[in-house]
XYZ file of C-alpha atoms in Angstrom:
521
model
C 98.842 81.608 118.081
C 102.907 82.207 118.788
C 104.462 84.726 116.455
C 104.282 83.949 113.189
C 108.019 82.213 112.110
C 109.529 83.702 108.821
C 109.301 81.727 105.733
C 111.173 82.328 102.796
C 112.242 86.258 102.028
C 110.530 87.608 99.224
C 109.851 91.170 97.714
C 107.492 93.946 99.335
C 107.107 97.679 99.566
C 105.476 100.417 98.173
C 105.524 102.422 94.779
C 104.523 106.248 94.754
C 100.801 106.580 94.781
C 98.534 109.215 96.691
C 97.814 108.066 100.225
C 98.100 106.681 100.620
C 108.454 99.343 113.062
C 113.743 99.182 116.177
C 116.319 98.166 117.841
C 116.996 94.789 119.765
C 116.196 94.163 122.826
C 114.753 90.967 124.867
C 111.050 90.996 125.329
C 109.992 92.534 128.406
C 113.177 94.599 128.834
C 113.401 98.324 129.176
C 114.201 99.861 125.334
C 117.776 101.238 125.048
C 118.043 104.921 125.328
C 119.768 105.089 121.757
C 117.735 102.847 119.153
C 118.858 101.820 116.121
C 120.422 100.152 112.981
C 120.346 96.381 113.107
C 123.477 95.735 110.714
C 123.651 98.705 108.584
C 122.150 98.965 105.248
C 124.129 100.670 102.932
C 123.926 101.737 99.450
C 127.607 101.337 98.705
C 126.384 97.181 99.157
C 126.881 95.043 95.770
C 122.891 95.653 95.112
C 123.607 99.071 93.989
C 125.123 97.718 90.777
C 122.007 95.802 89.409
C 120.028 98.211 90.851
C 117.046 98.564 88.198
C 117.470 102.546 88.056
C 120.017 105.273 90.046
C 116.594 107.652 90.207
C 115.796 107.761 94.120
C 113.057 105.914 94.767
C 109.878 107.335 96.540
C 110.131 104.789 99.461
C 114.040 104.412 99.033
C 115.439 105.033 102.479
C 119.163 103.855 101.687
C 119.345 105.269 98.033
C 119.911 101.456 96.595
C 117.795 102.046 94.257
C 115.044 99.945 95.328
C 112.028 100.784 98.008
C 111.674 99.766 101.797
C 108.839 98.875 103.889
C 108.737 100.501 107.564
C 106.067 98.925 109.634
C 104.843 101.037 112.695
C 104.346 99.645 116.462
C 102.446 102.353 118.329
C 101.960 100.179 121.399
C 105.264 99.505 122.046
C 106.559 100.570 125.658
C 110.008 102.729 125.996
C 110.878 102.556 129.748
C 108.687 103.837 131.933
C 106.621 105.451 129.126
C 103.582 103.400 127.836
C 102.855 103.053 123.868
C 105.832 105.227 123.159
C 106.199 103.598 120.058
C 108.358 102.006 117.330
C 109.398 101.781 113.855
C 110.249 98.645 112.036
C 112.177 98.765 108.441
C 112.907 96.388 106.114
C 115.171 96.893 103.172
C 114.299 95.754 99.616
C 116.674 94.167 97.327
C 117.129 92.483 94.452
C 116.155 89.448 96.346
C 113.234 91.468 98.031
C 112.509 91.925 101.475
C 114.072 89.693 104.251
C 113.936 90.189 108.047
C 117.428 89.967 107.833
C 118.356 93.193 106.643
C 116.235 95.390 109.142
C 116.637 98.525 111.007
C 114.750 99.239 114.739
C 113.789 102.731 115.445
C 112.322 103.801 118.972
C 110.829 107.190 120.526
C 114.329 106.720 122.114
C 115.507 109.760 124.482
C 111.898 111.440 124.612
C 110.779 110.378 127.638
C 111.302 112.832 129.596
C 110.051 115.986 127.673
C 107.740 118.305 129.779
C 105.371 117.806 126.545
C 104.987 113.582 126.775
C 104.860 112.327 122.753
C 103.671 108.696 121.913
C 102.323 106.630 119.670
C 105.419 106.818 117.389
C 104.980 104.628 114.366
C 101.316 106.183 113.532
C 100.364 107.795 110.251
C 103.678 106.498 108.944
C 104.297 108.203 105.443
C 107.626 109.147 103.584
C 109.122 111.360 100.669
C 112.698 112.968 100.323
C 111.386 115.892 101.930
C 115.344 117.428 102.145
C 116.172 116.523 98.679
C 118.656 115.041 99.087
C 118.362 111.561 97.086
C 116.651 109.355 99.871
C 113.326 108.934 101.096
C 112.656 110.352 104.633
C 110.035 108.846 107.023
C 107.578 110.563 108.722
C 105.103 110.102 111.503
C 102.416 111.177 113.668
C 102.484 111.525 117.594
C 100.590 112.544 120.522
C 102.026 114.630 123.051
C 100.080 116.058 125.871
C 101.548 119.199 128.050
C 102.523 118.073 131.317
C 101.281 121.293 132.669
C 97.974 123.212 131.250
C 97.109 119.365 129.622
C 96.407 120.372 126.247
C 96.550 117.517 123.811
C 97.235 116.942 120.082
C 99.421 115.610 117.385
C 102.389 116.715 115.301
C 104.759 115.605 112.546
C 108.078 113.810 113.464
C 111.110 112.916 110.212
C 113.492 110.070 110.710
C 115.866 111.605 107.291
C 116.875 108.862 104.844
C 120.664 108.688 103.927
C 123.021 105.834 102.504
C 123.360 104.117 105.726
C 119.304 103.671 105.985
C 117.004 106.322 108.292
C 118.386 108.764 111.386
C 118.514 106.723 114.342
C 116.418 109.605 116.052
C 113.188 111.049 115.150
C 113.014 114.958 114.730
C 110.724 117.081 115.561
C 109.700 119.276 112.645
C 110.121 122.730 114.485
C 107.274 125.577 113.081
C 104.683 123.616 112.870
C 101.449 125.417 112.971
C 98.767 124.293 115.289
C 99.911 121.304 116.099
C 97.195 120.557 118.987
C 94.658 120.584 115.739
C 96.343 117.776 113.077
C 94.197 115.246 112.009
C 95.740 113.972 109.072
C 98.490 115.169 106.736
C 99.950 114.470 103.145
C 103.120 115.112 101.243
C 102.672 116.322 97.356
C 104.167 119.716 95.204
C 100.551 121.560 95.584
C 101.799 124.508 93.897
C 103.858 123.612 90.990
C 107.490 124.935 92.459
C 108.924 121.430 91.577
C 109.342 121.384 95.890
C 107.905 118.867 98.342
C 104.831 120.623 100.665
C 103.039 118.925 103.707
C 99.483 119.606 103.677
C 97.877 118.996 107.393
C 94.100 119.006 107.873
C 93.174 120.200 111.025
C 93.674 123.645 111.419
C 91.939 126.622 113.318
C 93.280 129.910 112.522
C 91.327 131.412 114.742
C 91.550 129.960 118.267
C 95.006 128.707 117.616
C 96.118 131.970 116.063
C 94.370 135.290 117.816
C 97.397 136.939 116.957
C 97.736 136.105 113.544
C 101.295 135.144 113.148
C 100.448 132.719 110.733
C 97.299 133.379 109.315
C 94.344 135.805 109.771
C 92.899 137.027 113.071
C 89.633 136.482 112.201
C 89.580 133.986 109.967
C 89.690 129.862 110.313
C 91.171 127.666 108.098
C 90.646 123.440 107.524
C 94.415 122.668 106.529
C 97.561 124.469 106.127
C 100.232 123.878 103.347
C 103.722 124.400 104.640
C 105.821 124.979 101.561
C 109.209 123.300 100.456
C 112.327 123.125 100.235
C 112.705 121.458 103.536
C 115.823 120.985 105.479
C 116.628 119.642 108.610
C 115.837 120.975 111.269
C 113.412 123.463 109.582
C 109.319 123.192 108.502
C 109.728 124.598 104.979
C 109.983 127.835 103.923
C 106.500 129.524 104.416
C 102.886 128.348 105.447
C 99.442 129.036 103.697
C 96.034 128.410 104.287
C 93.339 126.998 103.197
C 89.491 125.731 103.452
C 87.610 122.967 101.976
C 84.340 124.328 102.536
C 84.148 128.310 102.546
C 80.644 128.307 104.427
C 82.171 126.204 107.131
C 79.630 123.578 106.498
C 81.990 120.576 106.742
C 84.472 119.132 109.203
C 87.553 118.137 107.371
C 88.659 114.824 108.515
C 91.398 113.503 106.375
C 93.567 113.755 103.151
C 95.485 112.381 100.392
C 97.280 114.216 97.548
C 97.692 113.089 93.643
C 97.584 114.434 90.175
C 93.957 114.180 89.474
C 93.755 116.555 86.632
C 97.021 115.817 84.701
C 98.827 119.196 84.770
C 101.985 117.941 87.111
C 100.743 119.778 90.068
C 99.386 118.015 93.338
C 95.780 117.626 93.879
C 94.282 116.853 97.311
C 90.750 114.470 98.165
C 89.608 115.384 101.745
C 87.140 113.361 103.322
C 84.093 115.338 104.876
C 81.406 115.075 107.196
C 78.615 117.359 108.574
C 78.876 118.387 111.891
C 75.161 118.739 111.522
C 74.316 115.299 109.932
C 76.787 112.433 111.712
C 75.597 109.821 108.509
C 76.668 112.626 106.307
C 79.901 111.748 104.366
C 81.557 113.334 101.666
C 84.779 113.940 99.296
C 85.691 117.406 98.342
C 88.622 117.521 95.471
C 90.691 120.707 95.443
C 93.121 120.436 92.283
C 96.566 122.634 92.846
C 98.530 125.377 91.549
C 100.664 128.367 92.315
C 97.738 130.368 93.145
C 96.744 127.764 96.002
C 93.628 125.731 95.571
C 90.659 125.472 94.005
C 87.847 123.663 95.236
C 85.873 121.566 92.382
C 83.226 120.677 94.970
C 81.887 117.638 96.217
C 82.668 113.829 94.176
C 78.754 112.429 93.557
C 78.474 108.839 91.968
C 76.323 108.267 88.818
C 73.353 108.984 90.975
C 74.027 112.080 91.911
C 74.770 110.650 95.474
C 77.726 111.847 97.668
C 80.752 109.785 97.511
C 82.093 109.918 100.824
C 83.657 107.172 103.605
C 86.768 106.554 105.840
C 89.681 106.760 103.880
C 90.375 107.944 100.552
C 93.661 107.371 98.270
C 94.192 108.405 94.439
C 95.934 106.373 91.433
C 95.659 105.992 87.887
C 93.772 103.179 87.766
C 93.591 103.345 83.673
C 96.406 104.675 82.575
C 95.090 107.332 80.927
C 97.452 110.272 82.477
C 95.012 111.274 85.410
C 94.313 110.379 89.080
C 91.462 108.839 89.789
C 90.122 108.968 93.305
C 89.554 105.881 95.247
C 87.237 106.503 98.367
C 87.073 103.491 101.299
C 83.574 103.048 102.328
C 84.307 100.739 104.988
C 81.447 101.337 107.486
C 78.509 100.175 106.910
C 76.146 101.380 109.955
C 74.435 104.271 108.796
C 71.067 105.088 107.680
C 71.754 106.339 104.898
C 73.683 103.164 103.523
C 70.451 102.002 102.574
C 70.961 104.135 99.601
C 74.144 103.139 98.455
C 75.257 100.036 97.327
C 77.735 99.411 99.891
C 76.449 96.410 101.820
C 79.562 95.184 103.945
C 81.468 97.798 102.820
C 82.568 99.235 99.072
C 85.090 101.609 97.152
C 83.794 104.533 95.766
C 85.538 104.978 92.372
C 85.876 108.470 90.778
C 88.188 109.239 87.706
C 90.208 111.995 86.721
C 90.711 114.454 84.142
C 91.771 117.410 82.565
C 89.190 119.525 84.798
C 89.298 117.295 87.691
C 86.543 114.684 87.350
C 86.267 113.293 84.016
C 83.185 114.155 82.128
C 83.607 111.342 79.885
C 83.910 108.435 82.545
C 81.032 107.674 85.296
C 81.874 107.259 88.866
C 81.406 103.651 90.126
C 80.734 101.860 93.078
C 82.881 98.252 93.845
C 81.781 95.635 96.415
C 81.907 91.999 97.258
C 78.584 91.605 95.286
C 80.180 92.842 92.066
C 80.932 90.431 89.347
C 83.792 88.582 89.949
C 84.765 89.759 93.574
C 85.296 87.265 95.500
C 83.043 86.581 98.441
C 79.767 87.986 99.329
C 79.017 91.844 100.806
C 78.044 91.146 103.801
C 77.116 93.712 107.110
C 80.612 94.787 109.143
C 82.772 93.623 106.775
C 84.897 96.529 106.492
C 85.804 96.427 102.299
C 87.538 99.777 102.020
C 90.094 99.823 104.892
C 93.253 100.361 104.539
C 93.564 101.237 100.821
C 96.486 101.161 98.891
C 97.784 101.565 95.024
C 100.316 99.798 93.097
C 100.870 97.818 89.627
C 100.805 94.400 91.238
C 101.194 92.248 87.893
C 103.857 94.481 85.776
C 100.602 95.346 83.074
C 100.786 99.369 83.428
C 97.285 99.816 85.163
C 97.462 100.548 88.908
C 95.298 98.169 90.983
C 93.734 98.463 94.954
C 94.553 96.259 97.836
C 92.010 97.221 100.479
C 91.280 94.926 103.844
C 88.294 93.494 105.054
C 89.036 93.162 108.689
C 85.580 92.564 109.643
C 85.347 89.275 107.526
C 84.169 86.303 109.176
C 85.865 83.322 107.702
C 84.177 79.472 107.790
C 82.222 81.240 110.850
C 85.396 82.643 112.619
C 83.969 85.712 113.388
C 86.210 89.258 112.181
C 89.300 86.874 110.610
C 89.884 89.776 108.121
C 90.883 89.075 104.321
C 92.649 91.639 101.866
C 91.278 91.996 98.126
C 93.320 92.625 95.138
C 91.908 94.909 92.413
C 92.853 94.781 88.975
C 93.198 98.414 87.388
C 92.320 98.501 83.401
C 91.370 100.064 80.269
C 88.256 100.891 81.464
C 89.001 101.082 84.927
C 88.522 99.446 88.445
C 87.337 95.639 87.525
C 86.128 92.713 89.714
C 87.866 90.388 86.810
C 90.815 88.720 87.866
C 90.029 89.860 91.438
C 91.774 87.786 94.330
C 91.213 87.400 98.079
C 94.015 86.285 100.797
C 93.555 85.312 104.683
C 95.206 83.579 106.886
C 93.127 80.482 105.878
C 94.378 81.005 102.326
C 96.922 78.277 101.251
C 100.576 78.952 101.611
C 100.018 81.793 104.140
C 101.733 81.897 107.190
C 99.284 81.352 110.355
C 95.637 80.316 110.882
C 92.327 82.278 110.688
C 91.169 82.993 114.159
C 88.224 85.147 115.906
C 89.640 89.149 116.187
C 92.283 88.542 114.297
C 90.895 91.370 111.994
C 93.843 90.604 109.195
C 93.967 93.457 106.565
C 93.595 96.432 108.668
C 96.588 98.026 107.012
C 98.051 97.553 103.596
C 100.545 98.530 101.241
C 102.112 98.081 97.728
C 105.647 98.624 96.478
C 108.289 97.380 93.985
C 110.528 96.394 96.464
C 113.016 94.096 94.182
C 113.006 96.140 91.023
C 110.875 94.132 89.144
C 108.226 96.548 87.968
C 105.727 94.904 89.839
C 104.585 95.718 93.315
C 104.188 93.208 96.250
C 101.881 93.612 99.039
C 102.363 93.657 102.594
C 99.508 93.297 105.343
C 99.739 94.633 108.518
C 97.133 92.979 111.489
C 98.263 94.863 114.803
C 95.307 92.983 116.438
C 97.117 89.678 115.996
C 98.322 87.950 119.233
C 95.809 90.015 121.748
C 97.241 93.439 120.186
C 100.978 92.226 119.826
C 100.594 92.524 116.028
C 102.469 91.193 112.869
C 102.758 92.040 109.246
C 102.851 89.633 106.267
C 104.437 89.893 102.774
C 103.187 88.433 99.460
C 105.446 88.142 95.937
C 104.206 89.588 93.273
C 104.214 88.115 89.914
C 102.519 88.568 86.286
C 99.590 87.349 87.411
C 99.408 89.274 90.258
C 99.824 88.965 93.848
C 100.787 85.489 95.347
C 100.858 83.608 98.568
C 103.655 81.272 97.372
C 106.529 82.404 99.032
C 104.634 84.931 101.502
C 106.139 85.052 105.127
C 104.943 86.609 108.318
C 106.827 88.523 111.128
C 106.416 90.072 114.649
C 107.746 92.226 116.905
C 109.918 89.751 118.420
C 111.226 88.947 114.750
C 112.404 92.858 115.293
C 113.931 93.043 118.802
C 110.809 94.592 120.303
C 109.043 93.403 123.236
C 105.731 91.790 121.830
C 103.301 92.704 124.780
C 100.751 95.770 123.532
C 102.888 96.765 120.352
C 100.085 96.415 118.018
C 102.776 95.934 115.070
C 101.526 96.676 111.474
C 99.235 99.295 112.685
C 100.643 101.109 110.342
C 102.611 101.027 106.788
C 104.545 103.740 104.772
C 102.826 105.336 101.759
């Protein structure tokens, strides 16, 4: 299938939740040393006037008042330098998104570090982490040291301003084991009314025998670097912490919310044994200014862990607290046979004023619950790429997660996206939809690998109190990759009006880019 052509423009991007790719250039070509704006977006433009609100917006890039969508391209080649990476934004309006108004960002001028870094466009993210009134993106990379080969990861900020994002990405300098991150999240952990970054992955031992940031002796799952930020800095201070005090668990990833109600950021890490590979779990550690406090491991109404591969939090019933939304997307281990999870399932556990609510069960949600559509069957991945957003304009916060192991009239791994309706009484298969690319009035056709859904994301990106979806598939095309937007309306999520783009749409060569492989929370 070519690229998928651009329909009509309509609305997409993300509102605040947990958590939860450019410049031109002909296909093929080398990437200009200097990437950037493709016009300017600025929020001087007549949009700022019927701008819904002045209040910056989490996802606001150009202070306009309404969110963006930035779609990453980890694949994409900068010179000599394989899957250096790229960023793709698109600007929201009152109109919504349109290619039209777009911005290209590259791992431009990074080539020739003596530490490589690629994969730009990974883990993509963003929060005003400066303060200063616009959203700032962030992103994972690898590097690897050209000369003892050590490899890992690390944090880079594109800063939002009123022309749209920094041309170049910046390295966030004091970063504390870097060669360790796994997985990071932005929320105020300890009340200061100031942005922190909490990365998982941390070792305080082998990656600190000196202890200049943390004890000699002692190791550490994540560290909390501590706002204000500012640029060219990594916050003020950096703390420690553990998610499991015996050292039981490996910490594998993280997302940050207000489960408990009291203003400060909470964090949901997902766990595993070391000991037990089908052993998965989901430790909640609520925040405050004394650092965290662990309120153990989330069990379902069985008593049985709650644990999976990605994890984002939400008020789903608008009752003042997080609840904690945990992707159980694979499906292959023994253990399964437990859990009703067959093809995949969210694991569903609400908040309250001491963390979990006493007063509200934990649930499990698959394609064999009433009123989801479709049927739960083996590999098909329901719980990917979860995200959060008020899709209909009701108040309740509903889940888009992908199924990119769905098999569609026999096409083998098509992928489909679900829309959950939040409610009252919580996370409901009622009013439940499901989108493809076989689903009418959406661009493209169903075909075998496509594995559509394997990123999502939700956002008010026209102002209308509602949040659109967007759909990222960087499989499509043989790895090329291409995103989709839906409208949103009081119904819900639609496909009339939904359009499709790739990263020939956005000036990038197509070949490897694996565009939509990720989407800003």
């Amino acid at each position: 299938m070519r690229e998928p052509g651009q329909q009509r423009a309509h609305p997409h991007r993300r509102s605040p939740r947990s958590r939860g790719g450019r410049v031109a250039l002909a296909a093929g070509a080398a990437l200009a040393a200097a990437a950037v704006l493709v016009p300017a977006v600025s929020a001087t433009t007549s949009a700022t006037a019927t701008a819904p609100s002045t209040k910056r917006l989490h996802d606001d890039f150009n202070g306009d008042g309404y969110p963006d969508l930035a779609i990453g391209a980890p694949g994409t080649p900068l010179g000599s330098t394989a899957k250096a990476g790229a960023v793709g934004v698109l600007y929201g309006s009152a109109g919504g998104l349109s290619t039209s108004r777009k911005q290209v960002l590259t791992w431009s001028g990074r080539t020739n570090e003596e530490d490589g870094k690629t994969g730009y466009g990974s883990d993509l993210q963003s929060a005003d982490l400066d303060e200063d009134g616009y959203a700032d993106l962030l992103s994972s990379v690898a590097w690897r040291h050209a000369v003892d080969g050590y490899c890992g990861r690390t944090v880079v900020v594109n800063w939002g301003g009123p022309k749209g994002l920094s041309g170049t990405p910046q390295l966030l300098v004091g970063m504390p084991d870097a060669m360790h991150l796994r997985s990071f999240a932005v929320a105020d952990v300890d009340g200061d009314r100031h942005l922190d970054l909490i990365r998982l992955g941390v070792d305080a031992t082998s990656t600190d025998p000196d202890g200049e940031y943390g004890s000699e002796s002692a190791t550490a799952d994540g560290a909390v670097v501590h706002g204000p930020f500012e640029r060219g800095s990594y916050g003020n201070r950096t703390t420690y912490f553990s998610v499991d005090p015996r050292n039981d668990l490996n910490a594998n990833s993280v997302a940050a919310g207000d489960v408990n109600g009291d203003g400060v950021g909470d964090i949901a890490v997902r766990t595993s044994s070391p000991d037990e590979p089908d052993s998965r779990g989901t430790v909640l550690l609520t925040g405050g200014a004394g650092g965290f406090t662990s309120e153990g491991g989330l069990k379902d109404a069985a008593g049985r862990p709650i644990g999976g591969e990605g994890v984002v939090i939400g008020d789903l019933n608008r009752d003042g607290y997080g609840d904690i939304v945990v992707g159980h997307s694979f499906d292959g281990f023994d253990s399964d046979a437990e859990l009703p999870t067959r093809g995949g399932a969210l694991g569903v556990v609400y908040g309250g004023p001491g963390g979990v609510s006493t007063t509200r069960k934990p649930v499990w949600v698959n394609q064999d619950t009433s009123g989801v559509p479709g049927a739960g069957e083996y590999g098909d991945g329901m719980g990917s790429a979860l995200s959060i957003g008020d899709t209909d304009g009701d108040g309740y916060q509903d889940v888009a997660t992908g199924l990119p192991g769905e098999d569609l009239g026999g096409v083998t791994d098509a992928g489909s996206v679900l829309v959950l309706r939040g409610s009252a009484n919580g996370l409901t298969g009622t009013g439940a939809k499901a989108f493809s690319q076989d689903t009418a009035g959406v661009p493209g056709a169903a075909e075998k690998a496509d594995r559509f859904g394997a990123e999502t994301a939700l956002g008010d990106t026209d102002g209308d109190r509602k949040d659109s979806l967007a759909v990222g598939d960087p499989a499509e095309n043989a790895g090329n990759g291409a995103a989709w937007v839906f409208s949103a309306t009081s119904s819900g999520t639609s496909a009339t009006g939904s359009f499709s783009f790739g990263p020939v749409t956005m000036g990038l060569p197509a070949t490897g880019a694996r565009f939509g492989a990720s989407l800003n929370d």
